[in-house]
mmCIF file of C-alpha atoms in Angstrom:
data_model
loop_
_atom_site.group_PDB
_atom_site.id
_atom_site.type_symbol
_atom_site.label_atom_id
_atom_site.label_comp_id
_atom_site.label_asym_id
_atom_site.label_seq_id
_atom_site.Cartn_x
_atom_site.Cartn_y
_atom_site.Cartn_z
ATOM 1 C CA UNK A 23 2.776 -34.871 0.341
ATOM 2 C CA UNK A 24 6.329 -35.365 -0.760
ATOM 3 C CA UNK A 25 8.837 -32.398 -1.605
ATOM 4 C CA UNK A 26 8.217 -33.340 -5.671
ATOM 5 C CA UNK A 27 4.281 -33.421 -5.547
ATOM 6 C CA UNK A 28 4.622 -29.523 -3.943
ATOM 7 C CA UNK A 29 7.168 -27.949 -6.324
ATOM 8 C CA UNK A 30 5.346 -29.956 -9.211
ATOM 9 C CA UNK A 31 2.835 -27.287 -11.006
ATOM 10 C CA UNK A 32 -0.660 -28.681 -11.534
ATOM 11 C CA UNK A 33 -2.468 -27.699 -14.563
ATOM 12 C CA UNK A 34 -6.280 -26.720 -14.178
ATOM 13 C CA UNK A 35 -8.016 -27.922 -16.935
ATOM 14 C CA UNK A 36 -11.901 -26.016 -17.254
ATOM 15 C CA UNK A 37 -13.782 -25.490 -20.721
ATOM 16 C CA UNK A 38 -15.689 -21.976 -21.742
ATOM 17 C CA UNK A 39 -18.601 -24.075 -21.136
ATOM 18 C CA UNK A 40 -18.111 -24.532 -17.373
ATOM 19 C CA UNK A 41 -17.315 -20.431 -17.512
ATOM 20 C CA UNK A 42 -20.163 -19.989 -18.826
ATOM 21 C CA UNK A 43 -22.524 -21.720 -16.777
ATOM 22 C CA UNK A 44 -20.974 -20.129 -13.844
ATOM 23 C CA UNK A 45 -22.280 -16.679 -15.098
ATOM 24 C CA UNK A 46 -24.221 -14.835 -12.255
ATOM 25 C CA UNK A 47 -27.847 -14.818 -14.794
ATOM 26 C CA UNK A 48 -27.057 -19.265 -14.659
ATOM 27 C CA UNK A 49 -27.072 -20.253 -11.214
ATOM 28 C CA UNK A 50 -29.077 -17.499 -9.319
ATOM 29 C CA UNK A 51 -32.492 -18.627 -10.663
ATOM 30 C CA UNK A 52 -31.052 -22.393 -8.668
ATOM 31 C CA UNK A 53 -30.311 -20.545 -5.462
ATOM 32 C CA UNK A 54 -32.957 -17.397 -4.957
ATOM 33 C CA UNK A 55 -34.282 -18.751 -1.275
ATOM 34 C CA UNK A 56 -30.247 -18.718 -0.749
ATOM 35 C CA UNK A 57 -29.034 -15.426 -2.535
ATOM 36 C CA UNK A 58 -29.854 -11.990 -1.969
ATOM 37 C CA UNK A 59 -32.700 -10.506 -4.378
ATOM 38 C CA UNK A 60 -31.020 -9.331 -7.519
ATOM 39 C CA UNK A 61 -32.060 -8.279 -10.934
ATOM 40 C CA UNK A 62 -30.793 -9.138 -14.002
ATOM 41 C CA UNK A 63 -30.603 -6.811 -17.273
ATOM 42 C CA UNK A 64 -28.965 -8.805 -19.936
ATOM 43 C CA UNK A 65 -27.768 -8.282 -22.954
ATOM 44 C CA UNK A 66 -25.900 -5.183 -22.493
ATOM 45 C CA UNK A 67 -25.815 -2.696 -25.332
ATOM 46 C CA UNK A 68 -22.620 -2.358 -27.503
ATOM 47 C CA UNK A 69 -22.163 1.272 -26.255
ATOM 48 C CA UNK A 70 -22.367 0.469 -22.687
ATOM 49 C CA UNK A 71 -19.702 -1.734 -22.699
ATOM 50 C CA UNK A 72 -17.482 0.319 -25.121
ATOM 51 C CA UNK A 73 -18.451 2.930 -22.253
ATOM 52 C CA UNK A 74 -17.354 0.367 -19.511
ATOM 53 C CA UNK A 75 -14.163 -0.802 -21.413
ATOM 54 C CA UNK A 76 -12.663 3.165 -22.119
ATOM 55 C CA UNK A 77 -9.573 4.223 -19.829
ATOM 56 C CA UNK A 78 -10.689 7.476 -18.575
ATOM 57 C CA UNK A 79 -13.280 7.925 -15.905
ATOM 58 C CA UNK A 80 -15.634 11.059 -16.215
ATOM 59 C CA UNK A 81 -18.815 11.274 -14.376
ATOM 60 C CA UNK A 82 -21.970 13.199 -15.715
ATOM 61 C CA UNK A 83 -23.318 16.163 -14.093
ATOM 62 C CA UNK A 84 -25.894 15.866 -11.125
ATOM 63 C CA UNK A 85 -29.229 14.452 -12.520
ATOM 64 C CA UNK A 86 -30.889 10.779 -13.795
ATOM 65 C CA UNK A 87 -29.174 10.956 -16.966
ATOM 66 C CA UNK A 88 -25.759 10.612 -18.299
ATOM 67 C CA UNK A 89 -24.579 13.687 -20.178
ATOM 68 C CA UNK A 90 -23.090 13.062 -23.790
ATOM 69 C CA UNK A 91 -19.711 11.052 -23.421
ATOM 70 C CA UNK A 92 -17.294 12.061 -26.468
ATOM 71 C CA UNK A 93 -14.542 9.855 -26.735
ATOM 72 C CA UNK A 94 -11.661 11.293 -28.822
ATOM 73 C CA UNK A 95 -8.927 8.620 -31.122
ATOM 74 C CA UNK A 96 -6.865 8.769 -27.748
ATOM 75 C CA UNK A 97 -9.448 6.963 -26.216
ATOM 76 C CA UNK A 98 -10.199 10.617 -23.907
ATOM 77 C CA UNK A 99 -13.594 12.027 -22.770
ATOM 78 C CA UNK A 100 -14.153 15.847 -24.009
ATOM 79 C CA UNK A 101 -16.574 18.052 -21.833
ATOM 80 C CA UNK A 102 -19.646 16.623 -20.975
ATOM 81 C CA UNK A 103 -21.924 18.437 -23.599
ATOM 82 C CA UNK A 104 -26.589 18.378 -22.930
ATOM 83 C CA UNK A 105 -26.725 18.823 -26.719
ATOM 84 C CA UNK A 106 -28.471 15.596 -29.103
ATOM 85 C CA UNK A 107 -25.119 14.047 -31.145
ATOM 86 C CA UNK A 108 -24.833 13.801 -34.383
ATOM 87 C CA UNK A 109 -24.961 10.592 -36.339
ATOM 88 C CA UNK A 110 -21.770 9.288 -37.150
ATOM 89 C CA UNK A 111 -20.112 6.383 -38.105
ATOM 90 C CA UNK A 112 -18.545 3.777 -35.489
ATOM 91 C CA UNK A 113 -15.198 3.860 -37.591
ATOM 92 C CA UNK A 114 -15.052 7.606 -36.985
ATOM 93 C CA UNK A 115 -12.100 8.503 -34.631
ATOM 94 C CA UNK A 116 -14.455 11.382 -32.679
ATOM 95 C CA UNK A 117 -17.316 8.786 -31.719
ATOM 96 C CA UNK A 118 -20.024 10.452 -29.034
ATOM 97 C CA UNK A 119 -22.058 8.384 -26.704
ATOM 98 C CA UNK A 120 -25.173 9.756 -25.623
ATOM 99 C CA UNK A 121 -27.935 9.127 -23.263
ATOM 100 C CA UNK A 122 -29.991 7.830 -26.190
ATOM 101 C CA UNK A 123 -27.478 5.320 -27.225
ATOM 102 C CA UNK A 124 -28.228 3.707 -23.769
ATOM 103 C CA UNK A 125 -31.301 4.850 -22.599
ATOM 104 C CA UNK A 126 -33.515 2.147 -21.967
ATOM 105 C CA UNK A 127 -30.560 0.319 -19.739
ATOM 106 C CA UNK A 128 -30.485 3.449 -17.932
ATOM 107 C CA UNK A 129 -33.905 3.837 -17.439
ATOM 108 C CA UNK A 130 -33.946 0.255 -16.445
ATOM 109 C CA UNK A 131 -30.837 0.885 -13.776
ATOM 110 C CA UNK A 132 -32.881 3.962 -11.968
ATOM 111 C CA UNK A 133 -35.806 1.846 -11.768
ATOM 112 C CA UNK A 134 -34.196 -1.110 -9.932
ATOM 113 C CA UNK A 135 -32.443 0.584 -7.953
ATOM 114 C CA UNK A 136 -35.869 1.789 -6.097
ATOM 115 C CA UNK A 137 -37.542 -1.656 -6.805
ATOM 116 C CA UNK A 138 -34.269 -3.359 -4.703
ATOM 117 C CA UNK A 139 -34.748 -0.562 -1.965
ATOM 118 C CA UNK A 140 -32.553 2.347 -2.912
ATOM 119 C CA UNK A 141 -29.348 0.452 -2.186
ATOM 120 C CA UNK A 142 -27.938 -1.638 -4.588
ATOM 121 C CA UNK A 143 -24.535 -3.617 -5.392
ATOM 122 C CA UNK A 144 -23.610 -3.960 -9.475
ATOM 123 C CA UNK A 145 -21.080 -6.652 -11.103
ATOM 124 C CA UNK A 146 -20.992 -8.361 -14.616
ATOM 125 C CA UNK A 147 -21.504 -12.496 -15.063
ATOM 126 C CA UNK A 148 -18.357 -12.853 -13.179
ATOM 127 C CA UNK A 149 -16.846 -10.102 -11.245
ATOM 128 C CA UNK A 150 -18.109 -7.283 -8.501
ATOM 129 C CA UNK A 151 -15.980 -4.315 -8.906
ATOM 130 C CA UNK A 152 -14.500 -4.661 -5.597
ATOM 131 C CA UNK A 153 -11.118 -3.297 -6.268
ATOM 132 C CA UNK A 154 -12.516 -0.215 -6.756
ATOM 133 C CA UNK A 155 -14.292 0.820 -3.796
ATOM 134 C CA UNK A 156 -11.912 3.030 -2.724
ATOM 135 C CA UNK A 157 -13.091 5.567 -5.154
ATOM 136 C CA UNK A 158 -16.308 5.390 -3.072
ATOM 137 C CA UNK A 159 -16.912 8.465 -0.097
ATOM 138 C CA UNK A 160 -17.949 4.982 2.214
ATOM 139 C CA UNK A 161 -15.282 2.735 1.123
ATOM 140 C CA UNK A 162 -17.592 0.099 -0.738
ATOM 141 C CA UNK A 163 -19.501 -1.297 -3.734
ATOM 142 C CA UNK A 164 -23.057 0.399 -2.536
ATOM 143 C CA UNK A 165 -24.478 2.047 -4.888
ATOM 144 C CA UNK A 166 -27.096 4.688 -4.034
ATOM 145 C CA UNK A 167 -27.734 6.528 -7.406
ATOM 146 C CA UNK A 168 -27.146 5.435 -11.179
ATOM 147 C CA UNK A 169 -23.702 7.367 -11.512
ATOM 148 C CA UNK A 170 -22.468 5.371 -8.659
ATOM 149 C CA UNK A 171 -23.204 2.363 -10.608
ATOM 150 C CA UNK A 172 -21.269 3.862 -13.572
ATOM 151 C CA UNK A 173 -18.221 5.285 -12.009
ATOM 152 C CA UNK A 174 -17.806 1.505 -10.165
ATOM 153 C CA UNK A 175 -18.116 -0.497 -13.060
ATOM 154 C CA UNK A 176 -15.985 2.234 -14.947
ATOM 155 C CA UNK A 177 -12.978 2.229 -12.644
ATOM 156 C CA UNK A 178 -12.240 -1.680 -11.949
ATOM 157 C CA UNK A 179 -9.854 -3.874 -13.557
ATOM 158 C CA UNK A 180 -12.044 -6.920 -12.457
ATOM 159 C CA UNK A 181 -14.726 -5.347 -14.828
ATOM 160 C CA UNK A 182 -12.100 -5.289 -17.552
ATOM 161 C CA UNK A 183 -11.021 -8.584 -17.166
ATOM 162 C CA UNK A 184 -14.673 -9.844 -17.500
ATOM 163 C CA UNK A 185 -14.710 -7.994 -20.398
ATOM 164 C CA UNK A 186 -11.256 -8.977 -22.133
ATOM 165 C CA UNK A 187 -10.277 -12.291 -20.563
ATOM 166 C CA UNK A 188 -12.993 -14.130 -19.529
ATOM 167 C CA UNK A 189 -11.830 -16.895 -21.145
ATOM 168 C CA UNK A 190 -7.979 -16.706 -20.206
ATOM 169 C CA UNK A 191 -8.034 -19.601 -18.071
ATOM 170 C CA UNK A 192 -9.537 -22.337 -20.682
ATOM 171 C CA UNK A 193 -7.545 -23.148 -23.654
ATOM 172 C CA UNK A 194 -10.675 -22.579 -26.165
ATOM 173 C CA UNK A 195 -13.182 -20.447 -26.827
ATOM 174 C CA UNK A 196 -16.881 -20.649 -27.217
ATOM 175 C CA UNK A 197 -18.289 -20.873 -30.490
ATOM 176 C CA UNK A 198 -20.624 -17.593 -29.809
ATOM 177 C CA UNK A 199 -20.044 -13.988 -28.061
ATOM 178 C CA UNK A 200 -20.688 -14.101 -24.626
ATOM 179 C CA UNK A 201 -23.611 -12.209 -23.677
ATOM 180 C CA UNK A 202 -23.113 -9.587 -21.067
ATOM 181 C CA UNK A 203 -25.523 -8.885 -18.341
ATOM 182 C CA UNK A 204 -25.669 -6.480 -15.882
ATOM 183 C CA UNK A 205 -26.563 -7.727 -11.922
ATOM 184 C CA UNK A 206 -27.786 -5.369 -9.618
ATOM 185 C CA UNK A 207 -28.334 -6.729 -6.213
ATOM 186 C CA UNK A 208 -29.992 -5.523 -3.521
ATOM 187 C CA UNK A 209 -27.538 -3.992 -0.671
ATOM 188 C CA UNK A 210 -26.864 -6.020 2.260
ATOM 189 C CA UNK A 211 -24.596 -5.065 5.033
ATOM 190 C CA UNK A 212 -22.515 -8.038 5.592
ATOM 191 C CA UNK A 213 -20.590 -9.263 8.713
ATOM 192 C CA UNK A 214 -17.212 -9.892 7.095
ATOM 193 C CA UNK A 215 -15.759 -12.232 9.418
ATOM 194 C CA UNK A 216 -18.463 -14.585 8.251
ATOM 195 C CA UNK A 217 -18.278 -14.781 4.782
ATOM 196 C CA UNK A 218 -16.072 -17.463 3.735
ATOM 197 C CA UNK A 219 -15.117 -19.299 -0.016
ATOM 198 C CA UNK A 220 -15.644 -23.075 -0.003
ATOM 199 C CA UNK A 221 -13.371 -25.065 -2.589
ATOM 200 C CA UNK A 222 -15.248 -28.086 -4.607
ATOM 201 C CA UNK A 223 -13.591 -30.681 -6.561
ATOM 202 C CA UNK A 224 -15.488 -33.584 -8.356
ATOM 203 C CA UNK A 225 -18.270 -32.452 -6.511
ATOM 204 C CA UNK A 226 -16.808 -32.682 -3.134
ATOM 205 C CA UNK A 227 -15.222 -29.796 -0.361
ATOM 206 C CA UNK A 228 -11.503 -29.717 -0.711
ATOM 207 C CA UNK A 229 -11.177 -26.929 1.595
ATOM 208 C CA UNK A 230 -13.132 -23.384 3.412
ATOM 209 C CA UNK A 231 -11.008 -20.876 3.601
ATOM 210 C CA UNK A 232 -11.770 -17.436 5.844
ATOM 211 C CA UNK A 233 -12.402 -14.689 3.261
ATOM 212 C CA UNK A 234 -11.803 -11.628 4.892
ATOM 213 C CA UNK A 235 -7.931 -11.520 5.936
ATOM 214 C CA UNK A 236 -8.290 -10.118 9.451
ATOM 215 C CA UNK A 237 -8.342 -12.237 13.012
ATOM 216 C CA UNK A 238 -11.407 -12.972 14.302
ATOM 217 C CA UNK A 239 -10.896 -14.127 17.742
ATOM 218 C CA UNK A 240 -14.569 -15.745 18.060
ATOM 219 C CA UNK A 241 -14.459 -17.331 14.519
ATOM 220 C CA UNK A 242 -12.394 -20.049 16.715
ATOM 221 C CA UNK A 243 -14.982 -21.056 19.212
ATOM 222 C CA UNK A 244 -17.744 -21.576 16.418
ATOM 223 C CA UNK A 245 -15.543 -22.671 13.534
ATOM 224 C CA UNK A 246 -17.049 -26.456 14.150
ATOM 225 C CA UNK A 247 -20.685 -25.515 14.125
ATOM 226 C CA UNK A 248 -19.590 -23.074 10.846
ATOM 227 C CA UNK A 249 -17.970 -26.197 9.371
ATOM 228 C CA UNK A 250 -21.011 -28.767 9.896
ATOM 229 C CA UNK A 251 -23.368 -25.622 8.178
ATOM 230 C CA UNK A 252 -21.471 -25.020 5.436
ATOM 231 C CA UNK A 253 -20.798 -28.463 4.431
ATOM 232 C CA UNK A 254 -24.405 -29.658 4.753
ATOM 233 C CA UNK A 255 -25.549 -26.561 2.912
ATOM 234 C CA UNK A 256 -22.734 -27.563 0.307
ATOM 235 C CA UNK A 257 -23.854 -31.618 -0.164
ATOM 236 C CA UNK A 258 -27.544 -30.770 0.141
ATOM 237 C CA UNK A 259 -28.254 -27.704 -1.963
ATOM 238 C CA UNK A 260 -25.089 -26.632 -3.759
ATOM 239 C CA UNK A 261 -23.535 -29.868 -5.364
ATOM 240 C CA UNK A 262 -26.859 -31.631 -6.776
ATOM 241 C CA UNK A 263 -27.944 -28.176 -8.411
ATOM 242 C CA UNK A 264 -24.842 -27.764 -10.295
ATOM 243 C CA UNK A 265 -24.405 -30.901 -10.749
ATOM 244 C CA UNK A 266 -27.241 -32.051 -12.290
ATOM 245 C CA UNK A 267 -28.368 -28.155 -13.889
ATOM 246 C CA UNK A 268 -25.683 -26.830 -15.485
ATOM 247 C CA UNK A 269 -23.417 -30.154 -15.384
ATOM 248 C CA UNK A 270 -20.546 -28.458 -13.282
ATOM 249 C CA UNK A 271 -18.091 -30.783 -10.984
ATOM 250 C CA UNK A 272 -15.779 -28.444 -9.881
ATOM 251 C CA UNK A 273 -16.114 -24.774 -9.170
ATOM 252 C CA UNK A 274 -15.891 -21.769 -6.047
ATOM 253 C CA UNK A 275 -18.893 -20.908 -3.560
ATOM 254 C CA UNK A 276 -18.547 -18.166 -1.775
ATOM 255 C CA UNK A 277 -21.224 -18.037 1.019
ATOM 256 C CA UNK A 278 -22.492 -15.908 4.072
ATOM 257 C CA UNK A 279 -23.107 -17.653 7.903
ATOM 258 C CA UNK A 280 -24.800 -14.627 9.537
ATOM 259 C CA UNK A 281 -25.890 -15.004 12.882
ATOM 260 C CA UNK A 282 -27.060 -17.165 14.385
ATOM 261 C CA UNK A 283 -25.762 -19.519 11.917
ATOM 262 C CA UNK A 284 -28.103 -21.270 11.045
ATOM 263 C CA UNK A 285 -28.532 -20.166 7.618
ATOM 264 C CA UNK A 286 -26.210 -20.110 4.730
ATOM 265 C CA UNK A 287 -26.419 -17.541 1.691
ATOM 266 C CA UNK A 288 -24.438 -17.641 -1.296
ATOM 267 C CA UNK A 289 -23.019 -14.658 -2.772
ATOM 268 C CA UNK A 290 -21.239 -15.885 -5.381
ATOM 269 C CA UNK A 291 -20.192 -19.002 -7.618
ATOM 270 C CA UNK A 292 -16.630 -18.994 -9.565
ATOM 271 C CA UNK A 293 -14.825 -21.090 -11.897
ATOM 272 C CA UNK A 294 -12.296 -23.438 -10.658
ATOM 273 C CA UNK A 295 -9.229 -21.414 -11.687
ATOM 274 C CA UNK A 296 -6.722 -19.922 -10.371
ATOM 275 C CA UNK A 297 -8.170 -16.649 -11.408
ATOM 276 C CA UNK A 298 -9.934 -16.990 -8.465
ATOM 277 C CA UNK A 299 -8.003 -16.128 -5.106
ATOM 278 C CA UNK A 300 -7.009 -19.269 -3.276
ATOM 279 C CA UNK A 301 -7.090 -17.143 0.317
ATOM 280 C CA UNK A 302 -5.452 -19.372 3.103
ATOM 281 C CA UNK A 303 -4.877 -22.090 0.495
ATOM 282 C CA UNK A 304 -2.721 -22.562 -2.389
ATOM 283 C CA UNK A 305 -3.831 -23.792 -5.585
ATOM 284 C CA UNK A 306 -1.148 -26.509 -5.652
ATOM 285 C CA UNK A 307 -2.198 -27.600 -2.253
ATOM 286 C CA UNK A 308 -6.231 -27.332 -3.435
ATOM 287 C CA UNK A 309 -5.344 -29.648 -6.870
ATOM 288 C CA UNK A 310 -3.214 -32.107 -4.783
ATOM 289 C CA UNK A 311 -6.377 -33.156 -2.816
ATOM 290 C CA UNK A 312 -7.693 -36.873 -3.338
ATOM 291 C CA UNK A 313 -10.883 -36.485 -3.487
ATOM 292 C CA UNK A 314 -11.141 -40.477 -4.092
ATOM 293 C CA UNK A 315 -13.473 -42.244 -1.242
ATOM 294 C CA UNK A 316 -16.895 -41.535 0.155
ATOM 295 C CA UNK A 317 -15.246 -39.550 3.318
ATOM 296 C CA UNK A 318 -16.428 -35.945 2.426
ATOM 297 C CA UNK A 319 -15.680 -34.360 5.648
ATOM 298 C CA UNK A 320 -12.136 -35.116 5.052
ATOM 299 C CA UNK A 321 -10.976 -31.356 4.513
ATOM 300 C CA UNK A 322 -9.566 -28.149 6.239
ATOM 301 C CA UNK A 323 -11.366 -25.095 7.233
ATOM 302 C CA UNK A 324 -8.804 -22.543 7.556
ATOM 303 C CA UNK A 325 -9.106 -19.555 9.746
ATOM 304 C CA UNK A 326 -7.192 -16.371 10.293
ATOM 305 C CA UNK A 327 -5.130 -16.639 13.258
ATOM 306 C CA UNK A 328 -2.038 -15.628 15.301
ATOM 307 C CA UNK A 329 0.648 -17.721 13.499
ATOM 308 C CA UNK A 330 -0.363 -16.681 10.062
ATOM 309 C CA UNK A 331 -1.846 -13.135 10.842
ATOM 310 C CA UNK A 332 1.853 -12.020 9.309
ATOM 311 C CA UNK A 333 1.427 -13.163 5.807
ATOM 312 C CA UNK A 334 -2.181 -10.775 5.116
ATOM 313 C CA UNK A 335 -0.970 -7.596 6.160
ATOM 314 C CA UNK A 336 -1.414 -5.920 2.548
ATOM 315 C CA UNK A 337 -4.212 -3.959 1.997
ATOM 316 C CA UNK A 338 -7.067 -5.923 -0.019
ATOM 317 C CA UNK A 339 -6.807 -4.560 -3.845
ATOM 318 C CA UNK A 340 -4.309 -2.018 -2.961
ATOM 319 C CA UNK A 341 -3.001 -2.383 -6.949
ATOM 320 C CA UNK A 342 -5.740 -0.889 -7.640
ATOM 321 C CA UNK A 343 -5.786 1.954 -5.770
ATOM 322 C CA UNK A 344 -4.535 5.850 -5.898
ATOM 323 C CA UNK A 345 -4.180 8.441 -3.398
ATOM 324 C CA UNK A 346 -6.354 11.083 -3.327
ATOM 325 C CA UNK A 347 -4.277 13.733 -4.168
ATOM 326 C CA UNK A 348 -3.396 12.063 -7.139
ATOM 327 C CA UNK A 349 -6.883 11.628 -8.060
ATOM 328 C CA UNK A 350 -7.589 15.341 -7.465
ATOM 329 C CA UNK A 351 -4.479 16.627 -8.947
ATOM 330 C CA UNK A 352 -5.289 15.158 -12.264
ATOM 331 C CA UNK A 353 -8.632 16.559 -12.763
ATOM 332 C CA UNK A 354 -7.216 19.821 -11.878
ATOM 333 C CA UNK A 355 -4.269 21.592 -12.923
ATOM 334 C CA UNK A 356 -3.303 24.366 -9.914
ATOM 335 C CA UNK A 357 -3.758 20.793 -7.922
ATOM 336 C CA UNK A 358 -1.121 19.171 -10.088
ATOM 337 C CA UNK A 359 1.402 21.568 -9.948
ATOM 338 C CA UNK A 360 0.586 22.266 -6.468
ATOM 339 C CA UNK A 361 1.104 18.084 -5.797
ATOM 340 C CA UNK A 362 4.296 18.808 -7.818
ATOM 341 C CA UNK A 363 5.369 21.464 -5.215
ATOM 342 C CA UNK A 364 4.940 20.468 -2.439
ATOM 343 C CA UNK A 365 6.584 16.633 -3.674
ATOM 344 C CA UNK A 366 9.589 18.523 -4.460
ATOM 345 C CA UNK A 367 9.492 20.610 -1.009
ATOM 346 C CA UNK A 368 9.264 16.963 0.549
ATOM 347 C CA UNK A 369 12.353 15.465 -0.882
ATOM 348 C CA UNK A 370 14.523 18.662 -0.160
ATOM 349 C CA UNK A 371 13.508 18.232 3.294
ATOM 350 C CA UNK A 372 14.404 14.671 3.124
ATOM 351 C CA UNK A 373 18.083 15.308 1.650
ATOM 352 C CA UNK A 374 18.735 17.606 4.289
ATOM 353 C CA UNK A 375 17.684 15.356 7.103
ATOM 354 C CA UNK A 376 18.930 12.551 5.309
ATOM 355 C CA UNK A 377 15.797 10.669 5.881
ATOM 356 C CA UNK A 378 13.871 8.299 2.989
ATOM 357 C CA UNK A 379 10.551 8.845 4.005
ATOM 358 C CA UNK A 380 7.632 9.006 1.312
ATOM 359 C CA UNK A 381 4.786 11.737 1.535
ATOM 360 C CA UNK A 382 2.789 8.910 2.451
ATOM 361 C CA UNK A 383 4.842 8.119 5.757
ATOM 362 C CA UNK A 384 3.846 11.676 6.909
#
């Protein structure tokens, strides 16, 4: 590729239609035998997602029902409160959300949960709320009790742009609401070196990419036998489905290879935009691609390894993210002024030293 063709910026071009059909509730029922048992509770009630959509984060007390939620004109939970709301209407400014409002998706949530073994994983149509499973004691997206689901789904941006932009990457809109559905899958504890996010243009592989950023010294020796998987997987199952189901060309698979891979599992299907995150690739490279020819082997599957280790060594969704002392600080207030402190002790120390060293560096 010349100089021009890279610094040239390639448009994506992808209707609400192809968004649409990429929707979780769309292509699972195509793929079950390939995708890890989920359920599907669609459509999601009004106050759920106003509930989902709200800036603060409050968790109800201990027990399988949510507490009423009060949110205030500045968009702020009040105290949890056990008492029945009163009726009101939805222009007032002091608007309460109870369990009632909600119930019967709650009651549905508690009883998949058990039905998908205790352990489950939530997202929307689109997104998994990944980015925030740092508020999680284990670090990830497994949800062992209702409020776990809640708090997830409450704290990620990803959930907020399936809710406010799902549609930011096609210049029109559908003629009808989208329909929101909640997925709750069934937790399985995944080798991250081999999951990996396969590219397809015109119904052909432009490129695999590695998904987890780390170096996997093994992924080397196998990547061959992972390539020849993957892409029959791809041309077999994956392209005449979508093809011929929901009329999609051009879209994301991301897919699991656990040992001894000889099995491939999808975990997820994504638009073709660049909402999604390229990985190794980048989107001018993946849009460059002729796909023209009956070749369809002729692509990269990119790795993680020593001579481009360098460029992944920020921490996945770390926008996202907040210390905990900031966390705890601002539910309490002896904790804030405390954080305050000892902040303030912190750069003293540094003037007099002269060093420039954060908290965080200690």
């Amino acid at each position: 590729m010349t100089k021009e063709e890279y610094s040239t910026f390639e448009d994506i071009v992808v209707s609400p239609e192809e968004i649409l059909a990429c929707s979780y509730s769309q292509w699972y029922p195509l793929f079950k035998s390939h995708t890890v048992e989920s359920k599907i509770i669609a459509p999601l009630p009004k106050q759920f997602l106003e509930y989902l959509a709200s800036e603060s984060i409050k968790l109800p007390a201990q027990g399988d029902y949510i507490q009423n939620i009060e949110i205030n004109s500045e968009n702020e939970y009040s105290d949890w409160e056990e008492d029945e709301h009163d009726t009101e209407d939805d222009d007032e400014p002091n608007r309460v959300i109870s369990t009632s409002d909600f119930k019967e998706l709650h009651e549905s949530i508690v009883k998949h949960i058990q039905e998908l073994g205790g352990k489950v994983t939530p997202k929307l149509n689109w997104s998994a709320p990944k980015d925030a499973k740092w508020i999680m004691p284990d670090n990830s997206i497994r949800c062992n009790h209702v409020n776990d689901v809640y708090l997830l789904l409450n704290s990620s941006d990803h959930i907020v742009d399936d809710l406010d932009y799902p549609f930011a990457a096609s210049e029109t809109k559908p003629a009808e609401d989208v329909q929101y559905e909640l997925v709750l899958r069934k937790w399985l504890d995944v080798n991250p070196a081999l999951e990996f996010r396969v590219f397809v243009k015109e119904s052909k592989i432009v490129g695999i990419s590695q998904r987890d950023l780390n170096h996997y010294i093994y992924l080397e020796s196998i990547q061959d036998k992972l390539k020849d998987k993957i892409s029959e997987f791809i041309y077999n199952s994956v392209v005449p489905n979508l093809k011929n189901k929901l009329s999609l060309d051009k879209y994301i698979v991301d897919v699991y290879v656990p040992r001894p891979y000889n099995k491939v599992n999808i975990i997820d299907v994504n638009p073709f935009t660049r909402k999604t995150d390229p990985l190794l690739f980048t989107w001018n490279e993946l849009l460059l691609i002729d796909t023209a020819g009956e070749d369809t082997d002729n692509y990269e599957f990119r790795l993680v390894n020593e001579t481009n280790l360098g460029r992944f060594a920020k921490k996945e969704y770390s926008e996202s993210q907040v210390p905990l002392d900031v966390v705890d600080a601002a539910m309490n207030t002896d904790s804030m002024v405390e954080l305050a402190r000892e902040w303030n002790r912190l750069q003293l120390q540094q003037e007099r030293s002269g060093e420039t060293t954060t908290p965080q560096d200690n």
